Coordinates of N, CA, C and O in Angstrom, one line a residue:
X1 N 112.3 87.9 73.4 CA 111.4 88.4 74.4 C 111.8 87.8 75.8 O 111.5 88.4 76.8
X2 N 112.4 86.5 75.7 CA 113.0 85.7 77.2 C 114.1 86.3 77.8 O 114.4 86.2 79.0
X3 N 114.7 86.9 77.0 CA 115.9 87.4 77.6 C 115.7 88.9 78.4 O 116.4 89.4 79.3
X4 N 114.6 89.5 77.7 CA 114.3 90.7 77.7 C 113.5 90.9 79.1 O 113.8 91.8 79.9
X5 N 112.7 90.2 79.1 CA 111.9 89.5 79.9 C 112.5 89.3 81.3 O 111.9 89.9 82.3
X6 N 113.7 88.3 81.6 CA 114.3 87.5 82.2 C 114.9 89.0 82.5 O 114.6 89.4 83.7
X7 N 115.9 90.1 81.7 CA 116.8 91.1 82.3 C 115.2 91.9 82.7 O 114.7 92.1 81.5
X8 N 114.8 92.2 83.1 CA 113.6 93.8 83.3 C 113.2 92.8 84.8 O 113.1 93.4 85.9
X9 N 113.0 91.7 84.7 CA 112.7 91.0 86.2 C 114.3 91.0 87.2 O 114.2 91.5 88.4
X10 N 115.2 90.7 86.9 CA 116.6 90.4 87.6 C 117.0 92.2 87.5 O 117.7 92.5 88.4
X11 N 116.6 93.1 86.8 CA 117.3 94.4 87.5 C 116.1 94.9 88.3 O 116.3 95.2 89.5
X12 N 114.7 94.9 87.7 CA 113.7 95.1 89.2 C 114.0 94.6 90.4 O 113.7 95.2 91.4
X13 N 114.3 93.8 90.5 CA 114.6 92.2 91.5 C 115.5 93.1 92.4 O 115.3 93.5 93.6
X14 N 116.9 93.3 91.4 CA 118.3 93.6 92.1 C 118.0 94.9 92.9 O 118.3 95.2 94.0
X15 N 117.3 95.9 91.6 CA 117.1 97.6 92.4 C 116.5 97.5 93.2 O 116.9 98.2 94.1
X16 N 115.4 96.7 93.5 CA 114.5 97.1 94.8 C 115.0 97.0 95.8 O 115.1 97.9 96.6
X17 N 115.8 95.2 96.2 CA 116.5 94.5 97.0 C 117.6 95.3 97.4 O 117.8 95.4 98.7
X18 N 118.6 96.1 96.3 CA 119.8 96.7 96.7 C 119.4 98.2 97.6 O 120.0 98.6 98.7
X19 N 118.3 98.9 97.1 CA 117.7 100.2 97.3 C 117.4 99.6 99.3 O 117.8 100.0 100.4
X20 N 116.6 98.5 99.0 CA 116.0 98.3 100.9 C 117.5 98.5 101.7 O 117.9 99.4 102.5
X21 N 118.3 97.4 101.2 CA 119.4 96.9 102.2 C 120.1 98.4 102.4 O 120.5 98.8 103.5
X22 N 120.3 99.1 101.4 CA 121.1 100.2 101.6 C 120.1 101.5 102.5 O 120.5 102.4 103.2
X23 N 119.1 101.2 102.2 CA 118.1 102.5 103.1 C 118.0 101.7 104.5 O 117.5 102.5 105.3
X24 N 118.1 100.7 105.0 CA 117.9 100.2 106.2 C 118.9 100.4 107.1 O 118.8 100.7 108.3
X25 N 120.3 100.1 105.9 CA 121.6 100.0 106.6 C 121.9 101.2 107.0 O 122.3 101.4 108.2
X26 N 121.7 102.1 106.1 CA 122.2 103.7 106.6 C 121.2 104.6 107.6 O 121.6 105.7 108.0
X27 N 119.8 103.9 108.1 CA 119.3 103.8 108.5 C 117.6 105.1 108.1 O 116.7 105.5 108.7
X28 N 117.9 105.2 107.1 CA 116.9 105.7 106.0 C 115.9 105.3 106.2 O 115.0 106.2 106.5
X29 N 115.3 103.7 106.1 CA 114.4 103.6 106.5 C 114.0 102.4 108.0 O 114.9 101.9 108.7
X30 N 112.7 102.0 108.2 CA 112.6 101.1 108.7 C 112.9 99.7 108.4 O 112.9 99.5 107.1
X31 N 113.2 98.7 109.0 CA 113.7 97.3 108.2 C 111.9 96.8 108.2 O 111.8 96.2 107.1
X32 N 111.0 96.7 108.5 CA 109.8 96.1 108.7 C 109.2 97.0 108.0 O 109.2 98.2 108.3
X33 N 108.6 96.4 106.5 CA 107.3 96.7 105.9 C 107.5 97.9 105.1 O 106.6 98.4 104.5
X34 N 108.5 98.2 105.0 CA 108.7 99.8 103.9 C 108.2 99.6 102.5 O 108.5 98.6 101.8
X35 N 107.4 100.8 102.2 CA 106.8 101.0 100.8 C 108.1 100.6 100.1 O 109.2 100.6 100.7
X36 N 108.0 100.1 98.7 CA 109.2 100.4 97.9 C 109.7 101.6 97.5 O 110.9 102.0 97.4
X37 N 108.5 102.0 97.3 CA 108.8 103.8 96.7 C 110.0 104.3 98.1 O 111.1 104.6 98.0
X38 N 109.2 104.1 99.4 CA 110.0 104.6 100.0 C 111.8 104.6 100.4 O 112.5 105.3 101.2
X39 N 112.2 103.3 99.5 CA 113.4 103.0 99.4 C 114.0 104.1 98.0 O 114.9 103.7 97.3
X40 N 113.4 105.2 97.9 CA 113.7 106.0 96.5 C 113.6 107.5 97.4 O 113.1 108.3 96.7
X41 N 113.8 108.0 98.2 CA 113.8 109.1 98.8 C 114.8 109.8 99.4 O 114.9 111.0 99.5
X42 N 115.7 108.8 99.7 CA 117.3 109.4 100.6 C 118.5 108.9 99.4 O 118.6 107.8 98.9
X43 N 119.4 109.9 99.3 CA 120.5 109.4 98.8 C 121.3 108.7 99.5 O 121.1 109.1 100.7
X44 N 122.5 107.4 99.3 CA 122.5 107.3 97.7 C 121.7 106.2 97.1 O 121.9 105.8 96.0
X45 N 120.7 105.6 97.9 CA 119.8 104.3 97.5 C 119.0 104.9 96.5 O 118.4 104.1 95.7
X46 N 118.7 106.2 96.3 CA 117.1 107.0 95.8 C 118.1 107.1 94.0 O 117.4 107.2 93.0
X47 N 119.1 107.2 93.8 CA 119.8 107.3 92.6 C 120.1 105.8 91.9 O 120.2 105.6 90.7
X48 N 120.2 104.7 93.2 CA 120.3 103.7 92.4 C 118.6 103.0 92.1 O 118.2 102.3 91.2
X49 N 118.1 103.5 93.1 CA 116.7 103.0 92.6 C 115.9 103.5 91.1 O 115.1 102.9 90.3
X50 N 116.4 104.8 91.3 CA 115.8 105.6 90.2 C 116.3 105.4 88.7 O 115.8 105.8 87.7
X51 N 117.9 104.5 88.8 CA 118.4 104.4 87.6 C 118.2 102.8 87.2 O 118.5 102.0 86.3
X52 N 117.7 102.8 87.9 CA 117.6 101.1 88.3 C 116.3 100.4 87.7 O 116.1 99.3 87.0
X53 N 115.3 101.5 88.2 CA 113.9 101.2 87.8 C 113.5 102.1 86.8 O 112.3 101.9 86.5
X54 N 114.3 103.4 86.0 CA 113.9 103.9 84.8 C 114.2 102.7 83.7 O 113.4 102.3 82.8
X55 N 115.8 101.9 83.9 CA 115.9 101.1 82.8 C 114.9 99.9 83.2 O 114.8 99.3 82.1
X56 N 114.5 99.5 83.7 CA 113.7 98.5 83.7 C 111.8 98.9 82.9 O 111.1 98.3 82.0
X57 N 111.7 100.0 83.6 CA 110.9 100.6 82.5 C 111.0 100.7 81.0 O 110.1 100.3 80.3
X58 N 111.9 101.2 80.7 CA 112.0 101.0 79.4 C 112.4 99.2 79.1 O 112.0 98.7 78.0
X59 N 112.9 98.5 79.9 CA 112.8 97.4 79.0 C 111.4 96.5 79.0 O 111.3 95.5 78.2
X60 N 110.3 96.9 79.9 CA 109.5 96.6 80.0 C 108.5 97.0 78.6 O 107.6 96.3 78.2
X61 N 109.0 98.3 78.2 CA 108.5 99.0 77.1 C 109.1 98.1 76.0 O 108.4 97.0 76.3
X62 N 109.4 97.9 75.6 CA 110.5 96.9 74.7 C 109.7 95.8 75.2 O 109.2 95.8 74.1
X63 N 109.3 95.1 75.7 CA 108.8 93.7 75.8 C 107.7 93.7 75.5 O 107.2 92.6 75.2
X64 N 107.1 94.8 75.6 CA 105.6 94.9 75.2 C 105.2 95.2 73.8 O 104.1 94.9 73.3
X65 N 106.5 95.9 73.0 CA 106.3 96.3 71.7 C 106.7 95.0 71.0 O 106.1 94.7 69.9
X66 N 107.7 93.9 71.6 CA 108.4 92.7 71.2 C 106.8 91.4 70.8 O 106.4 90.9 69.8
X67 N 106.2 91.4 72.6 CA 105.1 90.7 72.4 C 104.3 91.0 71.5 O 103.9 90.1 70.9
X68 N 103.9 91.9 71.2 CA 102.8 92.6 70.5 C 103.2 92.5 68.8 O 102.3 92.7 67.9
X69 N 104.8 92.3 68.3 CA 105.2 92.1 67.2 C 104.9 90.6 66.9 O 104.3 90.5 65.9
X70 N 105.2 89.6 67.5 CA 105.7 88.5 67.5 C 104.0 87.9 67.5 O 103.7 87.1 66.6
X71 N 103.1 88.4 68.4 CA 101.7 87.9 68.4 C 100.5 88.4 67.7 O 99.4 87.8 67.5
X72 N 100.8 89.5 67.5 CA 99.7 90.7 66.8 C 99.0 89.6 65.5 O 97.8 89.7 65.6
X73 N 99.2 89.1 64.8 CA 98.3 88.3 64.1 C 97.8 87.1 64.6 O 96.6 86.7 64.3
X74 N 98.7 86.0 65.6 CA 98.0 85.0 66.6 C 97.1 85.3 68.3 O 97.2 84.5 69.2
X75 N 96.5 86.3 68.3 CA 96.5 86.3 69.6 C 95.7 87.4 69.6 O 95.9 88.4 69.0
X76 N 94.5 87.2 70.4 CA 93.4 88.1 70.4 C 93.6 89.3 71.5 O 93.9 89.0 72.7
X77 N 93.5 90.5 71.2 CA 93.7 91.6 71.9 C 95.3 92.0 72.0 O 95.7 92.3 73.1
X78 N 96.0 91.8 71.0 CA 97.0 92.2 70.7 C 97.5 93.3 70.8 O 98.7 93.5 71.1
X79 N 96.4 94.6 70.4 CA 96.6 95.7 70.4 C 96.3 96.3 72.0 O 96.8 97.3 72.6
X80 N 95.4 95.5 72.4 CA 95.3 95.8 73.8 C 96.7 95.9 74.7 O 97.3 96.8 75.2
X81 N 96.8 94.8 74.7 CA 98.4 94.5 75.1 C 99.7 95.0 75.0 O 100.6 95.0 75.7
X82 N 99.4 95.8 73.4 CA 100.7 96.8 73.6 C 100.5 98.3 74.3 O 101.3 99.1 74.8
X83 N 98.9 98.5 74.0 CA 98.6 100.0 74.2 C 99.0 99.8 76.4 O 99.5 100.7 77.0
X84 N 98.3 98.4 77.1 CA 98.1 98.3 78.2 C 100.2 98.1 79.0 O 100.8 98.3 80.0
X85 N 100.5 97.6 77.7 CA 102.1 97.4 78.2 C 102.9 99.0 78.1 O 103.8 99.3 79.0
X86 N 102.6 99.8 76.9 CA 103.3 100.8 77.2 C 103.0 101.8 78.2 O 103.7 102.7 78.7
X87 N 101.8 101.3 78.4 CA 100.8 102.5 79.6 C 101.8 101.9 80.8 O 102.7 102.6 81.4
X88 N 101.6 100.8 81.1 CA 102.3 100.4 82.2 C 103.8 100.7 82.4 O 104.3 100.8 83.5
X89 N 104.5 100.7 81.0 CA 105.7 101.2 81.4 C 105.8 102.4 81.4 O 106.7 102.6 82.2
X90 N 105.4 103.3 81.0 CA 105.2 105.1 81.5 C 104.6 105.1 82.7 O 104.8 106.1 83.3
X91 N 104.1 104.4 83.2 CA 103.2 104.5 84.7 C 104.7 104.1 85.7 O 105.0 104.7 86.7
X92 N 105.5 103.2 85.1 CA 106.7 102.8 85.9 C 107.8 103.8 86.2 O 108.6 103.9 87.2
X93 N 107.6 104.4 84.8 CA 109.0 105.6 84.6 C 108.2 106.5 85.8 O 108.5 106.8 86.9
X94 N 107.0 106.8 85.0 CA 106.5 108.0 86.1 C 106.7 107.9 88.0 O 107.2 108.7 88.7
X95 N 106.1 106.9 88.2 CA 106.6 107.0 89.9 C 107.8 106.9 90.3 O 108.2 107.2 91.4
X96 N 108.5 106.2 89.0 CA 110.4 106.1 89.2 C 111.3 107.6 89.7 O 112.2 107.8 90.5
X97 N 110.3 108.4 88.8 CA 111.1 109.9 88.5 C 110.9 110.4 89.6 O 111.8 110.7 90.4
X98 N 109.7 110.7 89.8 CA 109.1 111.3 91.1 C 108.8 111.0 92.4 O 107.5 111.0 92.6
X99 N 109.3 110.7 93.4 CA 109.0 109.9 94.8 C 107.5 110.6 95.1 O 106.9 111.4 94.4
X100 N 107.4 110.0 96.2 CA 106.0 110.6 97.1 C 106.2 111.5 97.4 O 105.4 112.3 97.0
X101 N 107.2 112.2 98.3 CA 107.7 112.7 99.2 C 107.8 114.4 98.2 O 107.7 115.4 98.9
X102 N 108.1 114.4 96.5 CA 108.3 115.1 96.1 C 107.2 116.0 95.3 O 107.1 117.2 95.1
X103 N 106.3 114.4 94.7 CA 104.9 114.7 94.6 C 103.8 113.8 94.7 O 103.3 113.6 93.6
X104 N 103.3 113.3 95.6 CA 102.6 112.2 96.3 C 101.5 111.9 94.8 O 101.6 110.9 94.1
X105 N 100.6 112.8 94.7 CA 99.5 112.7 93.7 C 100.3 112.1 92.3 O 100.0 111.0 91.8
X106 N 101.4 112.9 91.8 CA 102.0 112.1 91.1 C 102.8 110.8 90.9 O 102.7 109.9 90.1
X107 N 103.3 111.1 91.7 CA 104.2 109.3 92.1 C 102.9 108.5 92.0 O 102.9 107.7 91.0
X108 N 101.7 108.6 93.0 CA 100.6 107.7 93.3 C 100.0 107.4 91.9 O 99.7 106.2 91.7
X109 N 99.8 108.3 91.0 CA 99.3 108.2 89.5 C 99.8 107.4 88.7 O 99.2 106.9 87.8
X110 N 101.4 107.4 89.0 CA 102.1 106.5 88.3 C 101.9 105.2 89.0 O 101.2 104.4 88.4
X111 N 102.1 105.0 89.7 CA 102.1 103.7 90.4 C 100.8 102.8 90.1 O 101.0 101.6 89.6
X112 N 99.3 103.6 90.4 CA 98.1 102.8 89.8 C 98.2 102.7 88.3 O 97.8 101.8 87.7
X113 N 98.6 103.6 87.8 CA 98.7 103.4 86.2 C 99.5 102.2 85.6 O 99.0 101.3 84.8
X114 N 100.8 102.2 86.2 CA 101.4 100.6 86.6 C 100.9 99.7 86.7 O 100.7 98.9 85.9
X115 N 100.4 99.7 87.8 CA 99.6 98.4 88.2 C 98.7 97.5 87.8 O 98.6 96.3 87.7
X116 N 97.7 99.1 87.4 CA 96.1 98.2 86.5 C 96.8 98.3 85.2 O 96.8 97.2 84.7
X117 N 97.4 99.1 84.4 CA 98.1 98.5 83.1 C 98.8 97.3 83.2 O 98.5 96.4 82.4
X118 N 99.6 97.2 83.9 CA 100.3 95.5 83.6 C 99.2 94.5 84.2 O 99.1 93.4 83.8
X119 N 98.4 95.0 85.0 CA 98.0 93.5 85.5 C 96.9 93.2 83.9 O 96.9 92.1 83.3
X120 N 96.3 94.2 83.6 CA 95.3 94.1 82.1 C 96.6 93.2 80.7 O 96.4 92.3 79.8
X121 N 97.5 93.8 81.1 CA 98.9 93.2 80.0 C 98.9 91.6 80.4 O 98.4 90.7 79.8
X122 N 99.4 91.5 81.4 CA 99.4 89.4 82.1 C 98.2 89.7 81.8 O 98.2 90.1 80.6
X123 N 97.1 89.7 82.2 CA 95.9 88.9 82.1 C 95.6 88.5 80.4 O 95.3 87.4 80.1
X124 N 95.7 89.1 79.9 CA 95.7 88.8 78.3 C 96.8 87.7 78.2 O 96.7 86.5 77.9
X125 N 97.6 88.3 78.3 CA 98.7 87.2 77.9 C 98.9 86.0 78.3 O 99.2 84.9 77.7
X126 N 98.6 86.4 79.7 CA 98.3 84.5 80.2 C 97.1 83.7 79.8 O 97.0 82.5 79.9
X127 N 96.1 84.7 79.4 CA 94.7 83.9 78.7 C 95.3 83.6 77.1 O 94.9 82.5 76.7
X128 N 95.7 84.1 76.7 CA 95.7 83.7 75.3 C 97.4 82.6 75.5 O 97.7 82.0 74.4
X129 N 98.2 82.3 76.5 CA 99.1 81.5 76.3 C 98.1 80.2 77.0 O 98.4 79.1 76.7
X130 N 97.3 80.4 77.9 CA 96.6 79.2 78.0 C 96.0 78.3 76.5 O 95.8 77.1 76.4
X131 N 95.8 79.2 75.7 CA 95.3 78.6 74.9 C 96.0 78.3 73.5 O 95.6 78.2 72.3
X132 N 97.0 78.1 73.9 CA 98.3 77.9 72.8 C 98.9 76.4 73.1 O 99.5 76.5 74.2
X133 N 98.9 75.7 72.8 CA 100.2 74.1 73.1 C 101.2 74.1 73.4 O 101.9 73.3 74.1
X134 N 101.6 75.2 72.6 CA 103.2 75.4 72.4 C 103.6 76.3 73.7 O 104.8 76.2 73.9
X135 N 103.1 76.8 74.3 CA 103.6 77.6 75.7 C 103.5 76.2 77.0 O 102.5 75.4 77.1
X136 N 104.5 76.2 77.7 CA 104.7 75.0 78.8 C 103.7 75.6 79.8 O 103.2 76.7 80.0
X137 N 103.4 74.4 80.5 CA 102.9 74.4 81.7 C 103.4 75.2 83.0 O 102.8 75.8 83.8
X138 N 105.0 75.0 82.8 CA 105.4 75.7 83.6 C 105.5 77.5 83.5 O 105.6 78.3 84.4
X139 N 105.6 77.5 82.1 CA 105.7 79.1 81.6 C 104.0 79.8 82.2 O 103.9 80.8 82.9
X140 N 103.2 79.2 81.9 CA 101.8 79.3 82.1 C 101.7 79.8 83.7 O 101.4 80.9 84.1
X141 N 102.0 78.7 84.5 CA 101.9 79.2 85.7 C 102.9 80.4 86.5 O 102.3 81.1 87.3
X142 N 104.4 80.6 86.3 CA 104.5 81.6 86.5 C 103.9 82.8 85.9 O 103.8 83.9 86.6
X143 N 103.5 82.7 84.9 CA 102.4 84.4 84.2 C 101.6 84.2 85.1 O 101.7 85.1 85.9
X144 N 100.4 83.2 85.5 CA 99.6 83.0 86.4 C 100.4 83.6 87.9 O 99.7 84.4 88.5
X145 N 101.4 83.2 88.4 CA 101.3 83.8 89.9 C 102.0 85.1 89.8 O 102.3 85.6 90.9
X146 N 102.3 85.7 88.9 CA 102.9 86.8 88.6 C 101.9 88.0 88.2 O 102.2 89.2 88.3
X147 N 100.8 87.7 87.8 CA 99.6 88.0 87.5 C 98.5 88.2 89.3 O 98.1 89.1 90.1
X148 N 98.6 87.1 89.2 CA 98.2 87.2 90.8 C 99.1 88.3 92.0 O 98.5 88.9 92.9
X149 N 100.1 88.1 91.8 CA 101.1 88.8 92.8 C 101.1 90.2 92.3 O 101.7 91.0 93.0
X150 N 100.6 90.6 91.2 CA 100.5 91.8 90.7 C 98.6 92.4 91.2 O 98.3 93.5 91.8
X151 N 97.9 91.5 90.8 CA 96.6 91.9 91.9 C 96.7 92.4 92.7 O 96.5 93.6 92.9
X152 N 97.5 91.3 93.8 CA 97.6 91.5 95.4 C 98.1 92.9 95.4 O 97.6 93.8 96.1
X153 N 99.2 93.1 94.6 CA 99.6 94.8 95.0 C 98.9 96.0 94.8 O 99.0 97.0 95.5
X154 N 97.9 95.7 93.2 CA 97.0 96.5 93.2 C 95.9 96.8 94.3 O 95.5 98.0 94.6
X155 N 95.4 95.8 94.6 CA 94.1 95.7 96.2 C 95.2 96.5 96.8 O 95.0 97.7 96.9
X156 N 96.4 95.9 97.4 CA 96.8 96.4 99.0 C 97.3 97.9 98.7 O 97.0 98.7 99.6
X157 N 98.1 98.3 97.3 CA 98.1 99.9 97.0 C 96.9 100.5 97.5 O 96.9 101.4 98.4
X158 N 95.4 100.0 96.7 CA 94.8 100.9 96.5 C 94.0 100.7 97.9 O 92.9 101.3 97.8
X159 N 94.1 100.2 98.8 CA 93.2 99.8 99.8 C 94.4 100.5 101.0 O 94.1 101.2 102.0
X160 N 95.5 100.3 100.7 CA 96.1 101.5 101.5 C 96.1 103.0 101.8 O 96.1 103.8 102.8
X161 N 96.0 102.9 100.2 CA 95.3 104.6 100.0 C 94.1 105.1 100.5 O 93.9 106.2 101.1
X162 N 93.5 104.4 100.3 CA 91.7 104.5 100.7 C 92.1 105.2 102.4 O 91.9 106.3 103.0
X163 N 93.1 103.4 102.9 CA 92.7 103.3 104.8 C 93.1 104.8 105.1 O 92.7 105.5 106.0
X164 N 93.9 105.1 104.2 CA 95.3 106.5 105.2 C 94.5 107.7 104.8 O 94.6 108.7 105.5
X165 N 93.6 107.6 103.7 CA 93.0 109.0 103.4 C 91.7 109.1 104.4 O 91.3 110.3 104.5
X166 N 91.0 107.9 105.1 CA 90.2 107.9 105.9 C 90.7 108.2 107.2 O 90.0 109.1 107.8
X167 N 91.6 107.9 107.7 CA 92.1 107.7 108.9 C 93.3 108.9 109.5 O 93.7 109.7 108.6
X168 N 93.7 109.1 110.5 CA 94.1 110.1 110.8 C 95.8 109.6 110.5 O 96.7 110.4 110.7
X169 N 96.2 108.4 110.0 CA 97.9 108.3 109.7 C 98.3 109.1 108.7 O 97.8 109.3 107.6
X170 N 99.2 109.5 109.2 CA 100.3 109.6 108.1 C 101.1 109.2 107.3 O 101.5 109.9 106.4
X171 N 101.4 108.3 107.4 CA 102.2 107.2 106.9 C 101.6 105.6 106.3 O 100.4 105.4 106.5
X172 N 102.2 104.8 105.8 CA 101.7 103.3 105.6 C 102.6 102.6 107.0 O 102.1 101.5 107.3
X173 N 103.5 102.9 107.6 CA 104.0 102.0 109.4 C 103.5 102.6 110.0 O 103.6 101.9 110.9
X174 N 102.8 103.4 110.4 CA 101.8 103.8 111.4 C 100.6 103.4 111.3 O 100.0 103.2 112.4
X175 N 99.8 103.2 110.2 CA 98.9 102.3 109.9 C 98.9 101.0 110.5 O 98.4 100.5 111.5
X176 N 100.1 100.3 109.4 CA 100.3 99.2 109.7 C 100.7 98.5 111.2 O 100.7 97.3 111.6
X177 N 101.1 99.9 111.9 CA 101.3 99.5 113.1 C 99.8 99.3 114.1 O 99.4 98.3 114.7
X178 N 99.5 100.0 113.9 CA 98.2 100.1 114.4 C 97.4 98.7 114.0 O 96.7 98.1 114.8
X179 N 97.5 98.2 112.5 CA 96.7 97.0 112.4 C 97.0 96.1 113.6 O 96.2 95.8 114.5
X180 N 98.2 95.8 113.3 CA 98.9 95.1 113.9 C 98.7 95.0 115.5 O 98.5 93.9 115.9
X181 N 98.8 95.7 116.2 CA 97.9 96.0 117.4 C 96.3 95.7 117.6 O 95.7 95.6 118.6
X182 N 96.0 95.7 116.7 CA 94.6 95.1 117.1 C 95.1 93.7 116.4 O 94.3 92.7 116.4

């Protein structure tokens, strides 16, 4: 599961990172504050993103059927965890496949399905590895800020969506420009 684990973080890592630098460079997008999604919309960044973050989906799916083998008789809400880990990784494939730009409601479906599914996935897992000996201190606290950093995106997704469906922007840099200004 460490390895599996370790590869689905370092290709999300690399695709997102490679997808910005190449939509910035070619000038695709803005360098300040771009959605990630929106590094998936212009070729050729939108093909490496999209192959980039389908296999990470599936290995994410694989990590969840792994944990859920390995703990399903020590570890309370086991089944939660796999049903909340595959959810999450179909929520990943799904906004993978589909940008905003192609089908907004869809992409956006996937994305919160992602979200509140894995953050429900860490939260279990980091509550029930708190209460194990055998999980380090240090393992504990990255699920803990990984868990946390997965919140923060959930609030700011869904508090984005909210601001832009209220407000006359179009966009999340026009918004943000605007905060920013006041």
């Amino acid at each position: 599961a460490k390895v599996i684990t370790y590869a689905t973080v370092g290709l999300t890592t690399t695709t997102i990172i490679v997808s910005y630098i190449l939509a910035v460079a070619l000038g695709h997008e803005k360098a300040w504050l771009p959605m990630i999604s929106d590094c998936a919309v212009t070729a050729p960044e939108k093909y490496i993103f999209r192959y980039g973050m389908l296999v990470s989906a599936a290995l994410l799916g694989a990590n969840a059927l792994i944990v859920h083998s390995a703990t399903k008789s020590s570890y309370s809400g086991a089944k939660v965890t796999l049903v909340t880990g595959l959810t999450a990784s179909f929520g990943l494939g799904l906004l993978t496949a589909v940008n905003e730009q192609e089908d907004n409601p869809i992409h956006s479906t996937g994305a919160v399905v992602f979200f509140l599914c894995y953050e429900i996935f860490m939260m279990i897992i980091s509550a029930n590895a708190a209460a194990d000996e055998r999980v380090s201190r240090l393992s504990l606290n990255v699920k803990r800020v990984a868990a946390l950093t997965s919140l923060i995106a959930l609030v700011s997704l869904a508090g984005m969506g909210i601001l832009l469906s209220m407000m006359s922007f179009n966009d999340h840099y026009s918004l943000c420009m605007h905060i920013v200004r006041l």
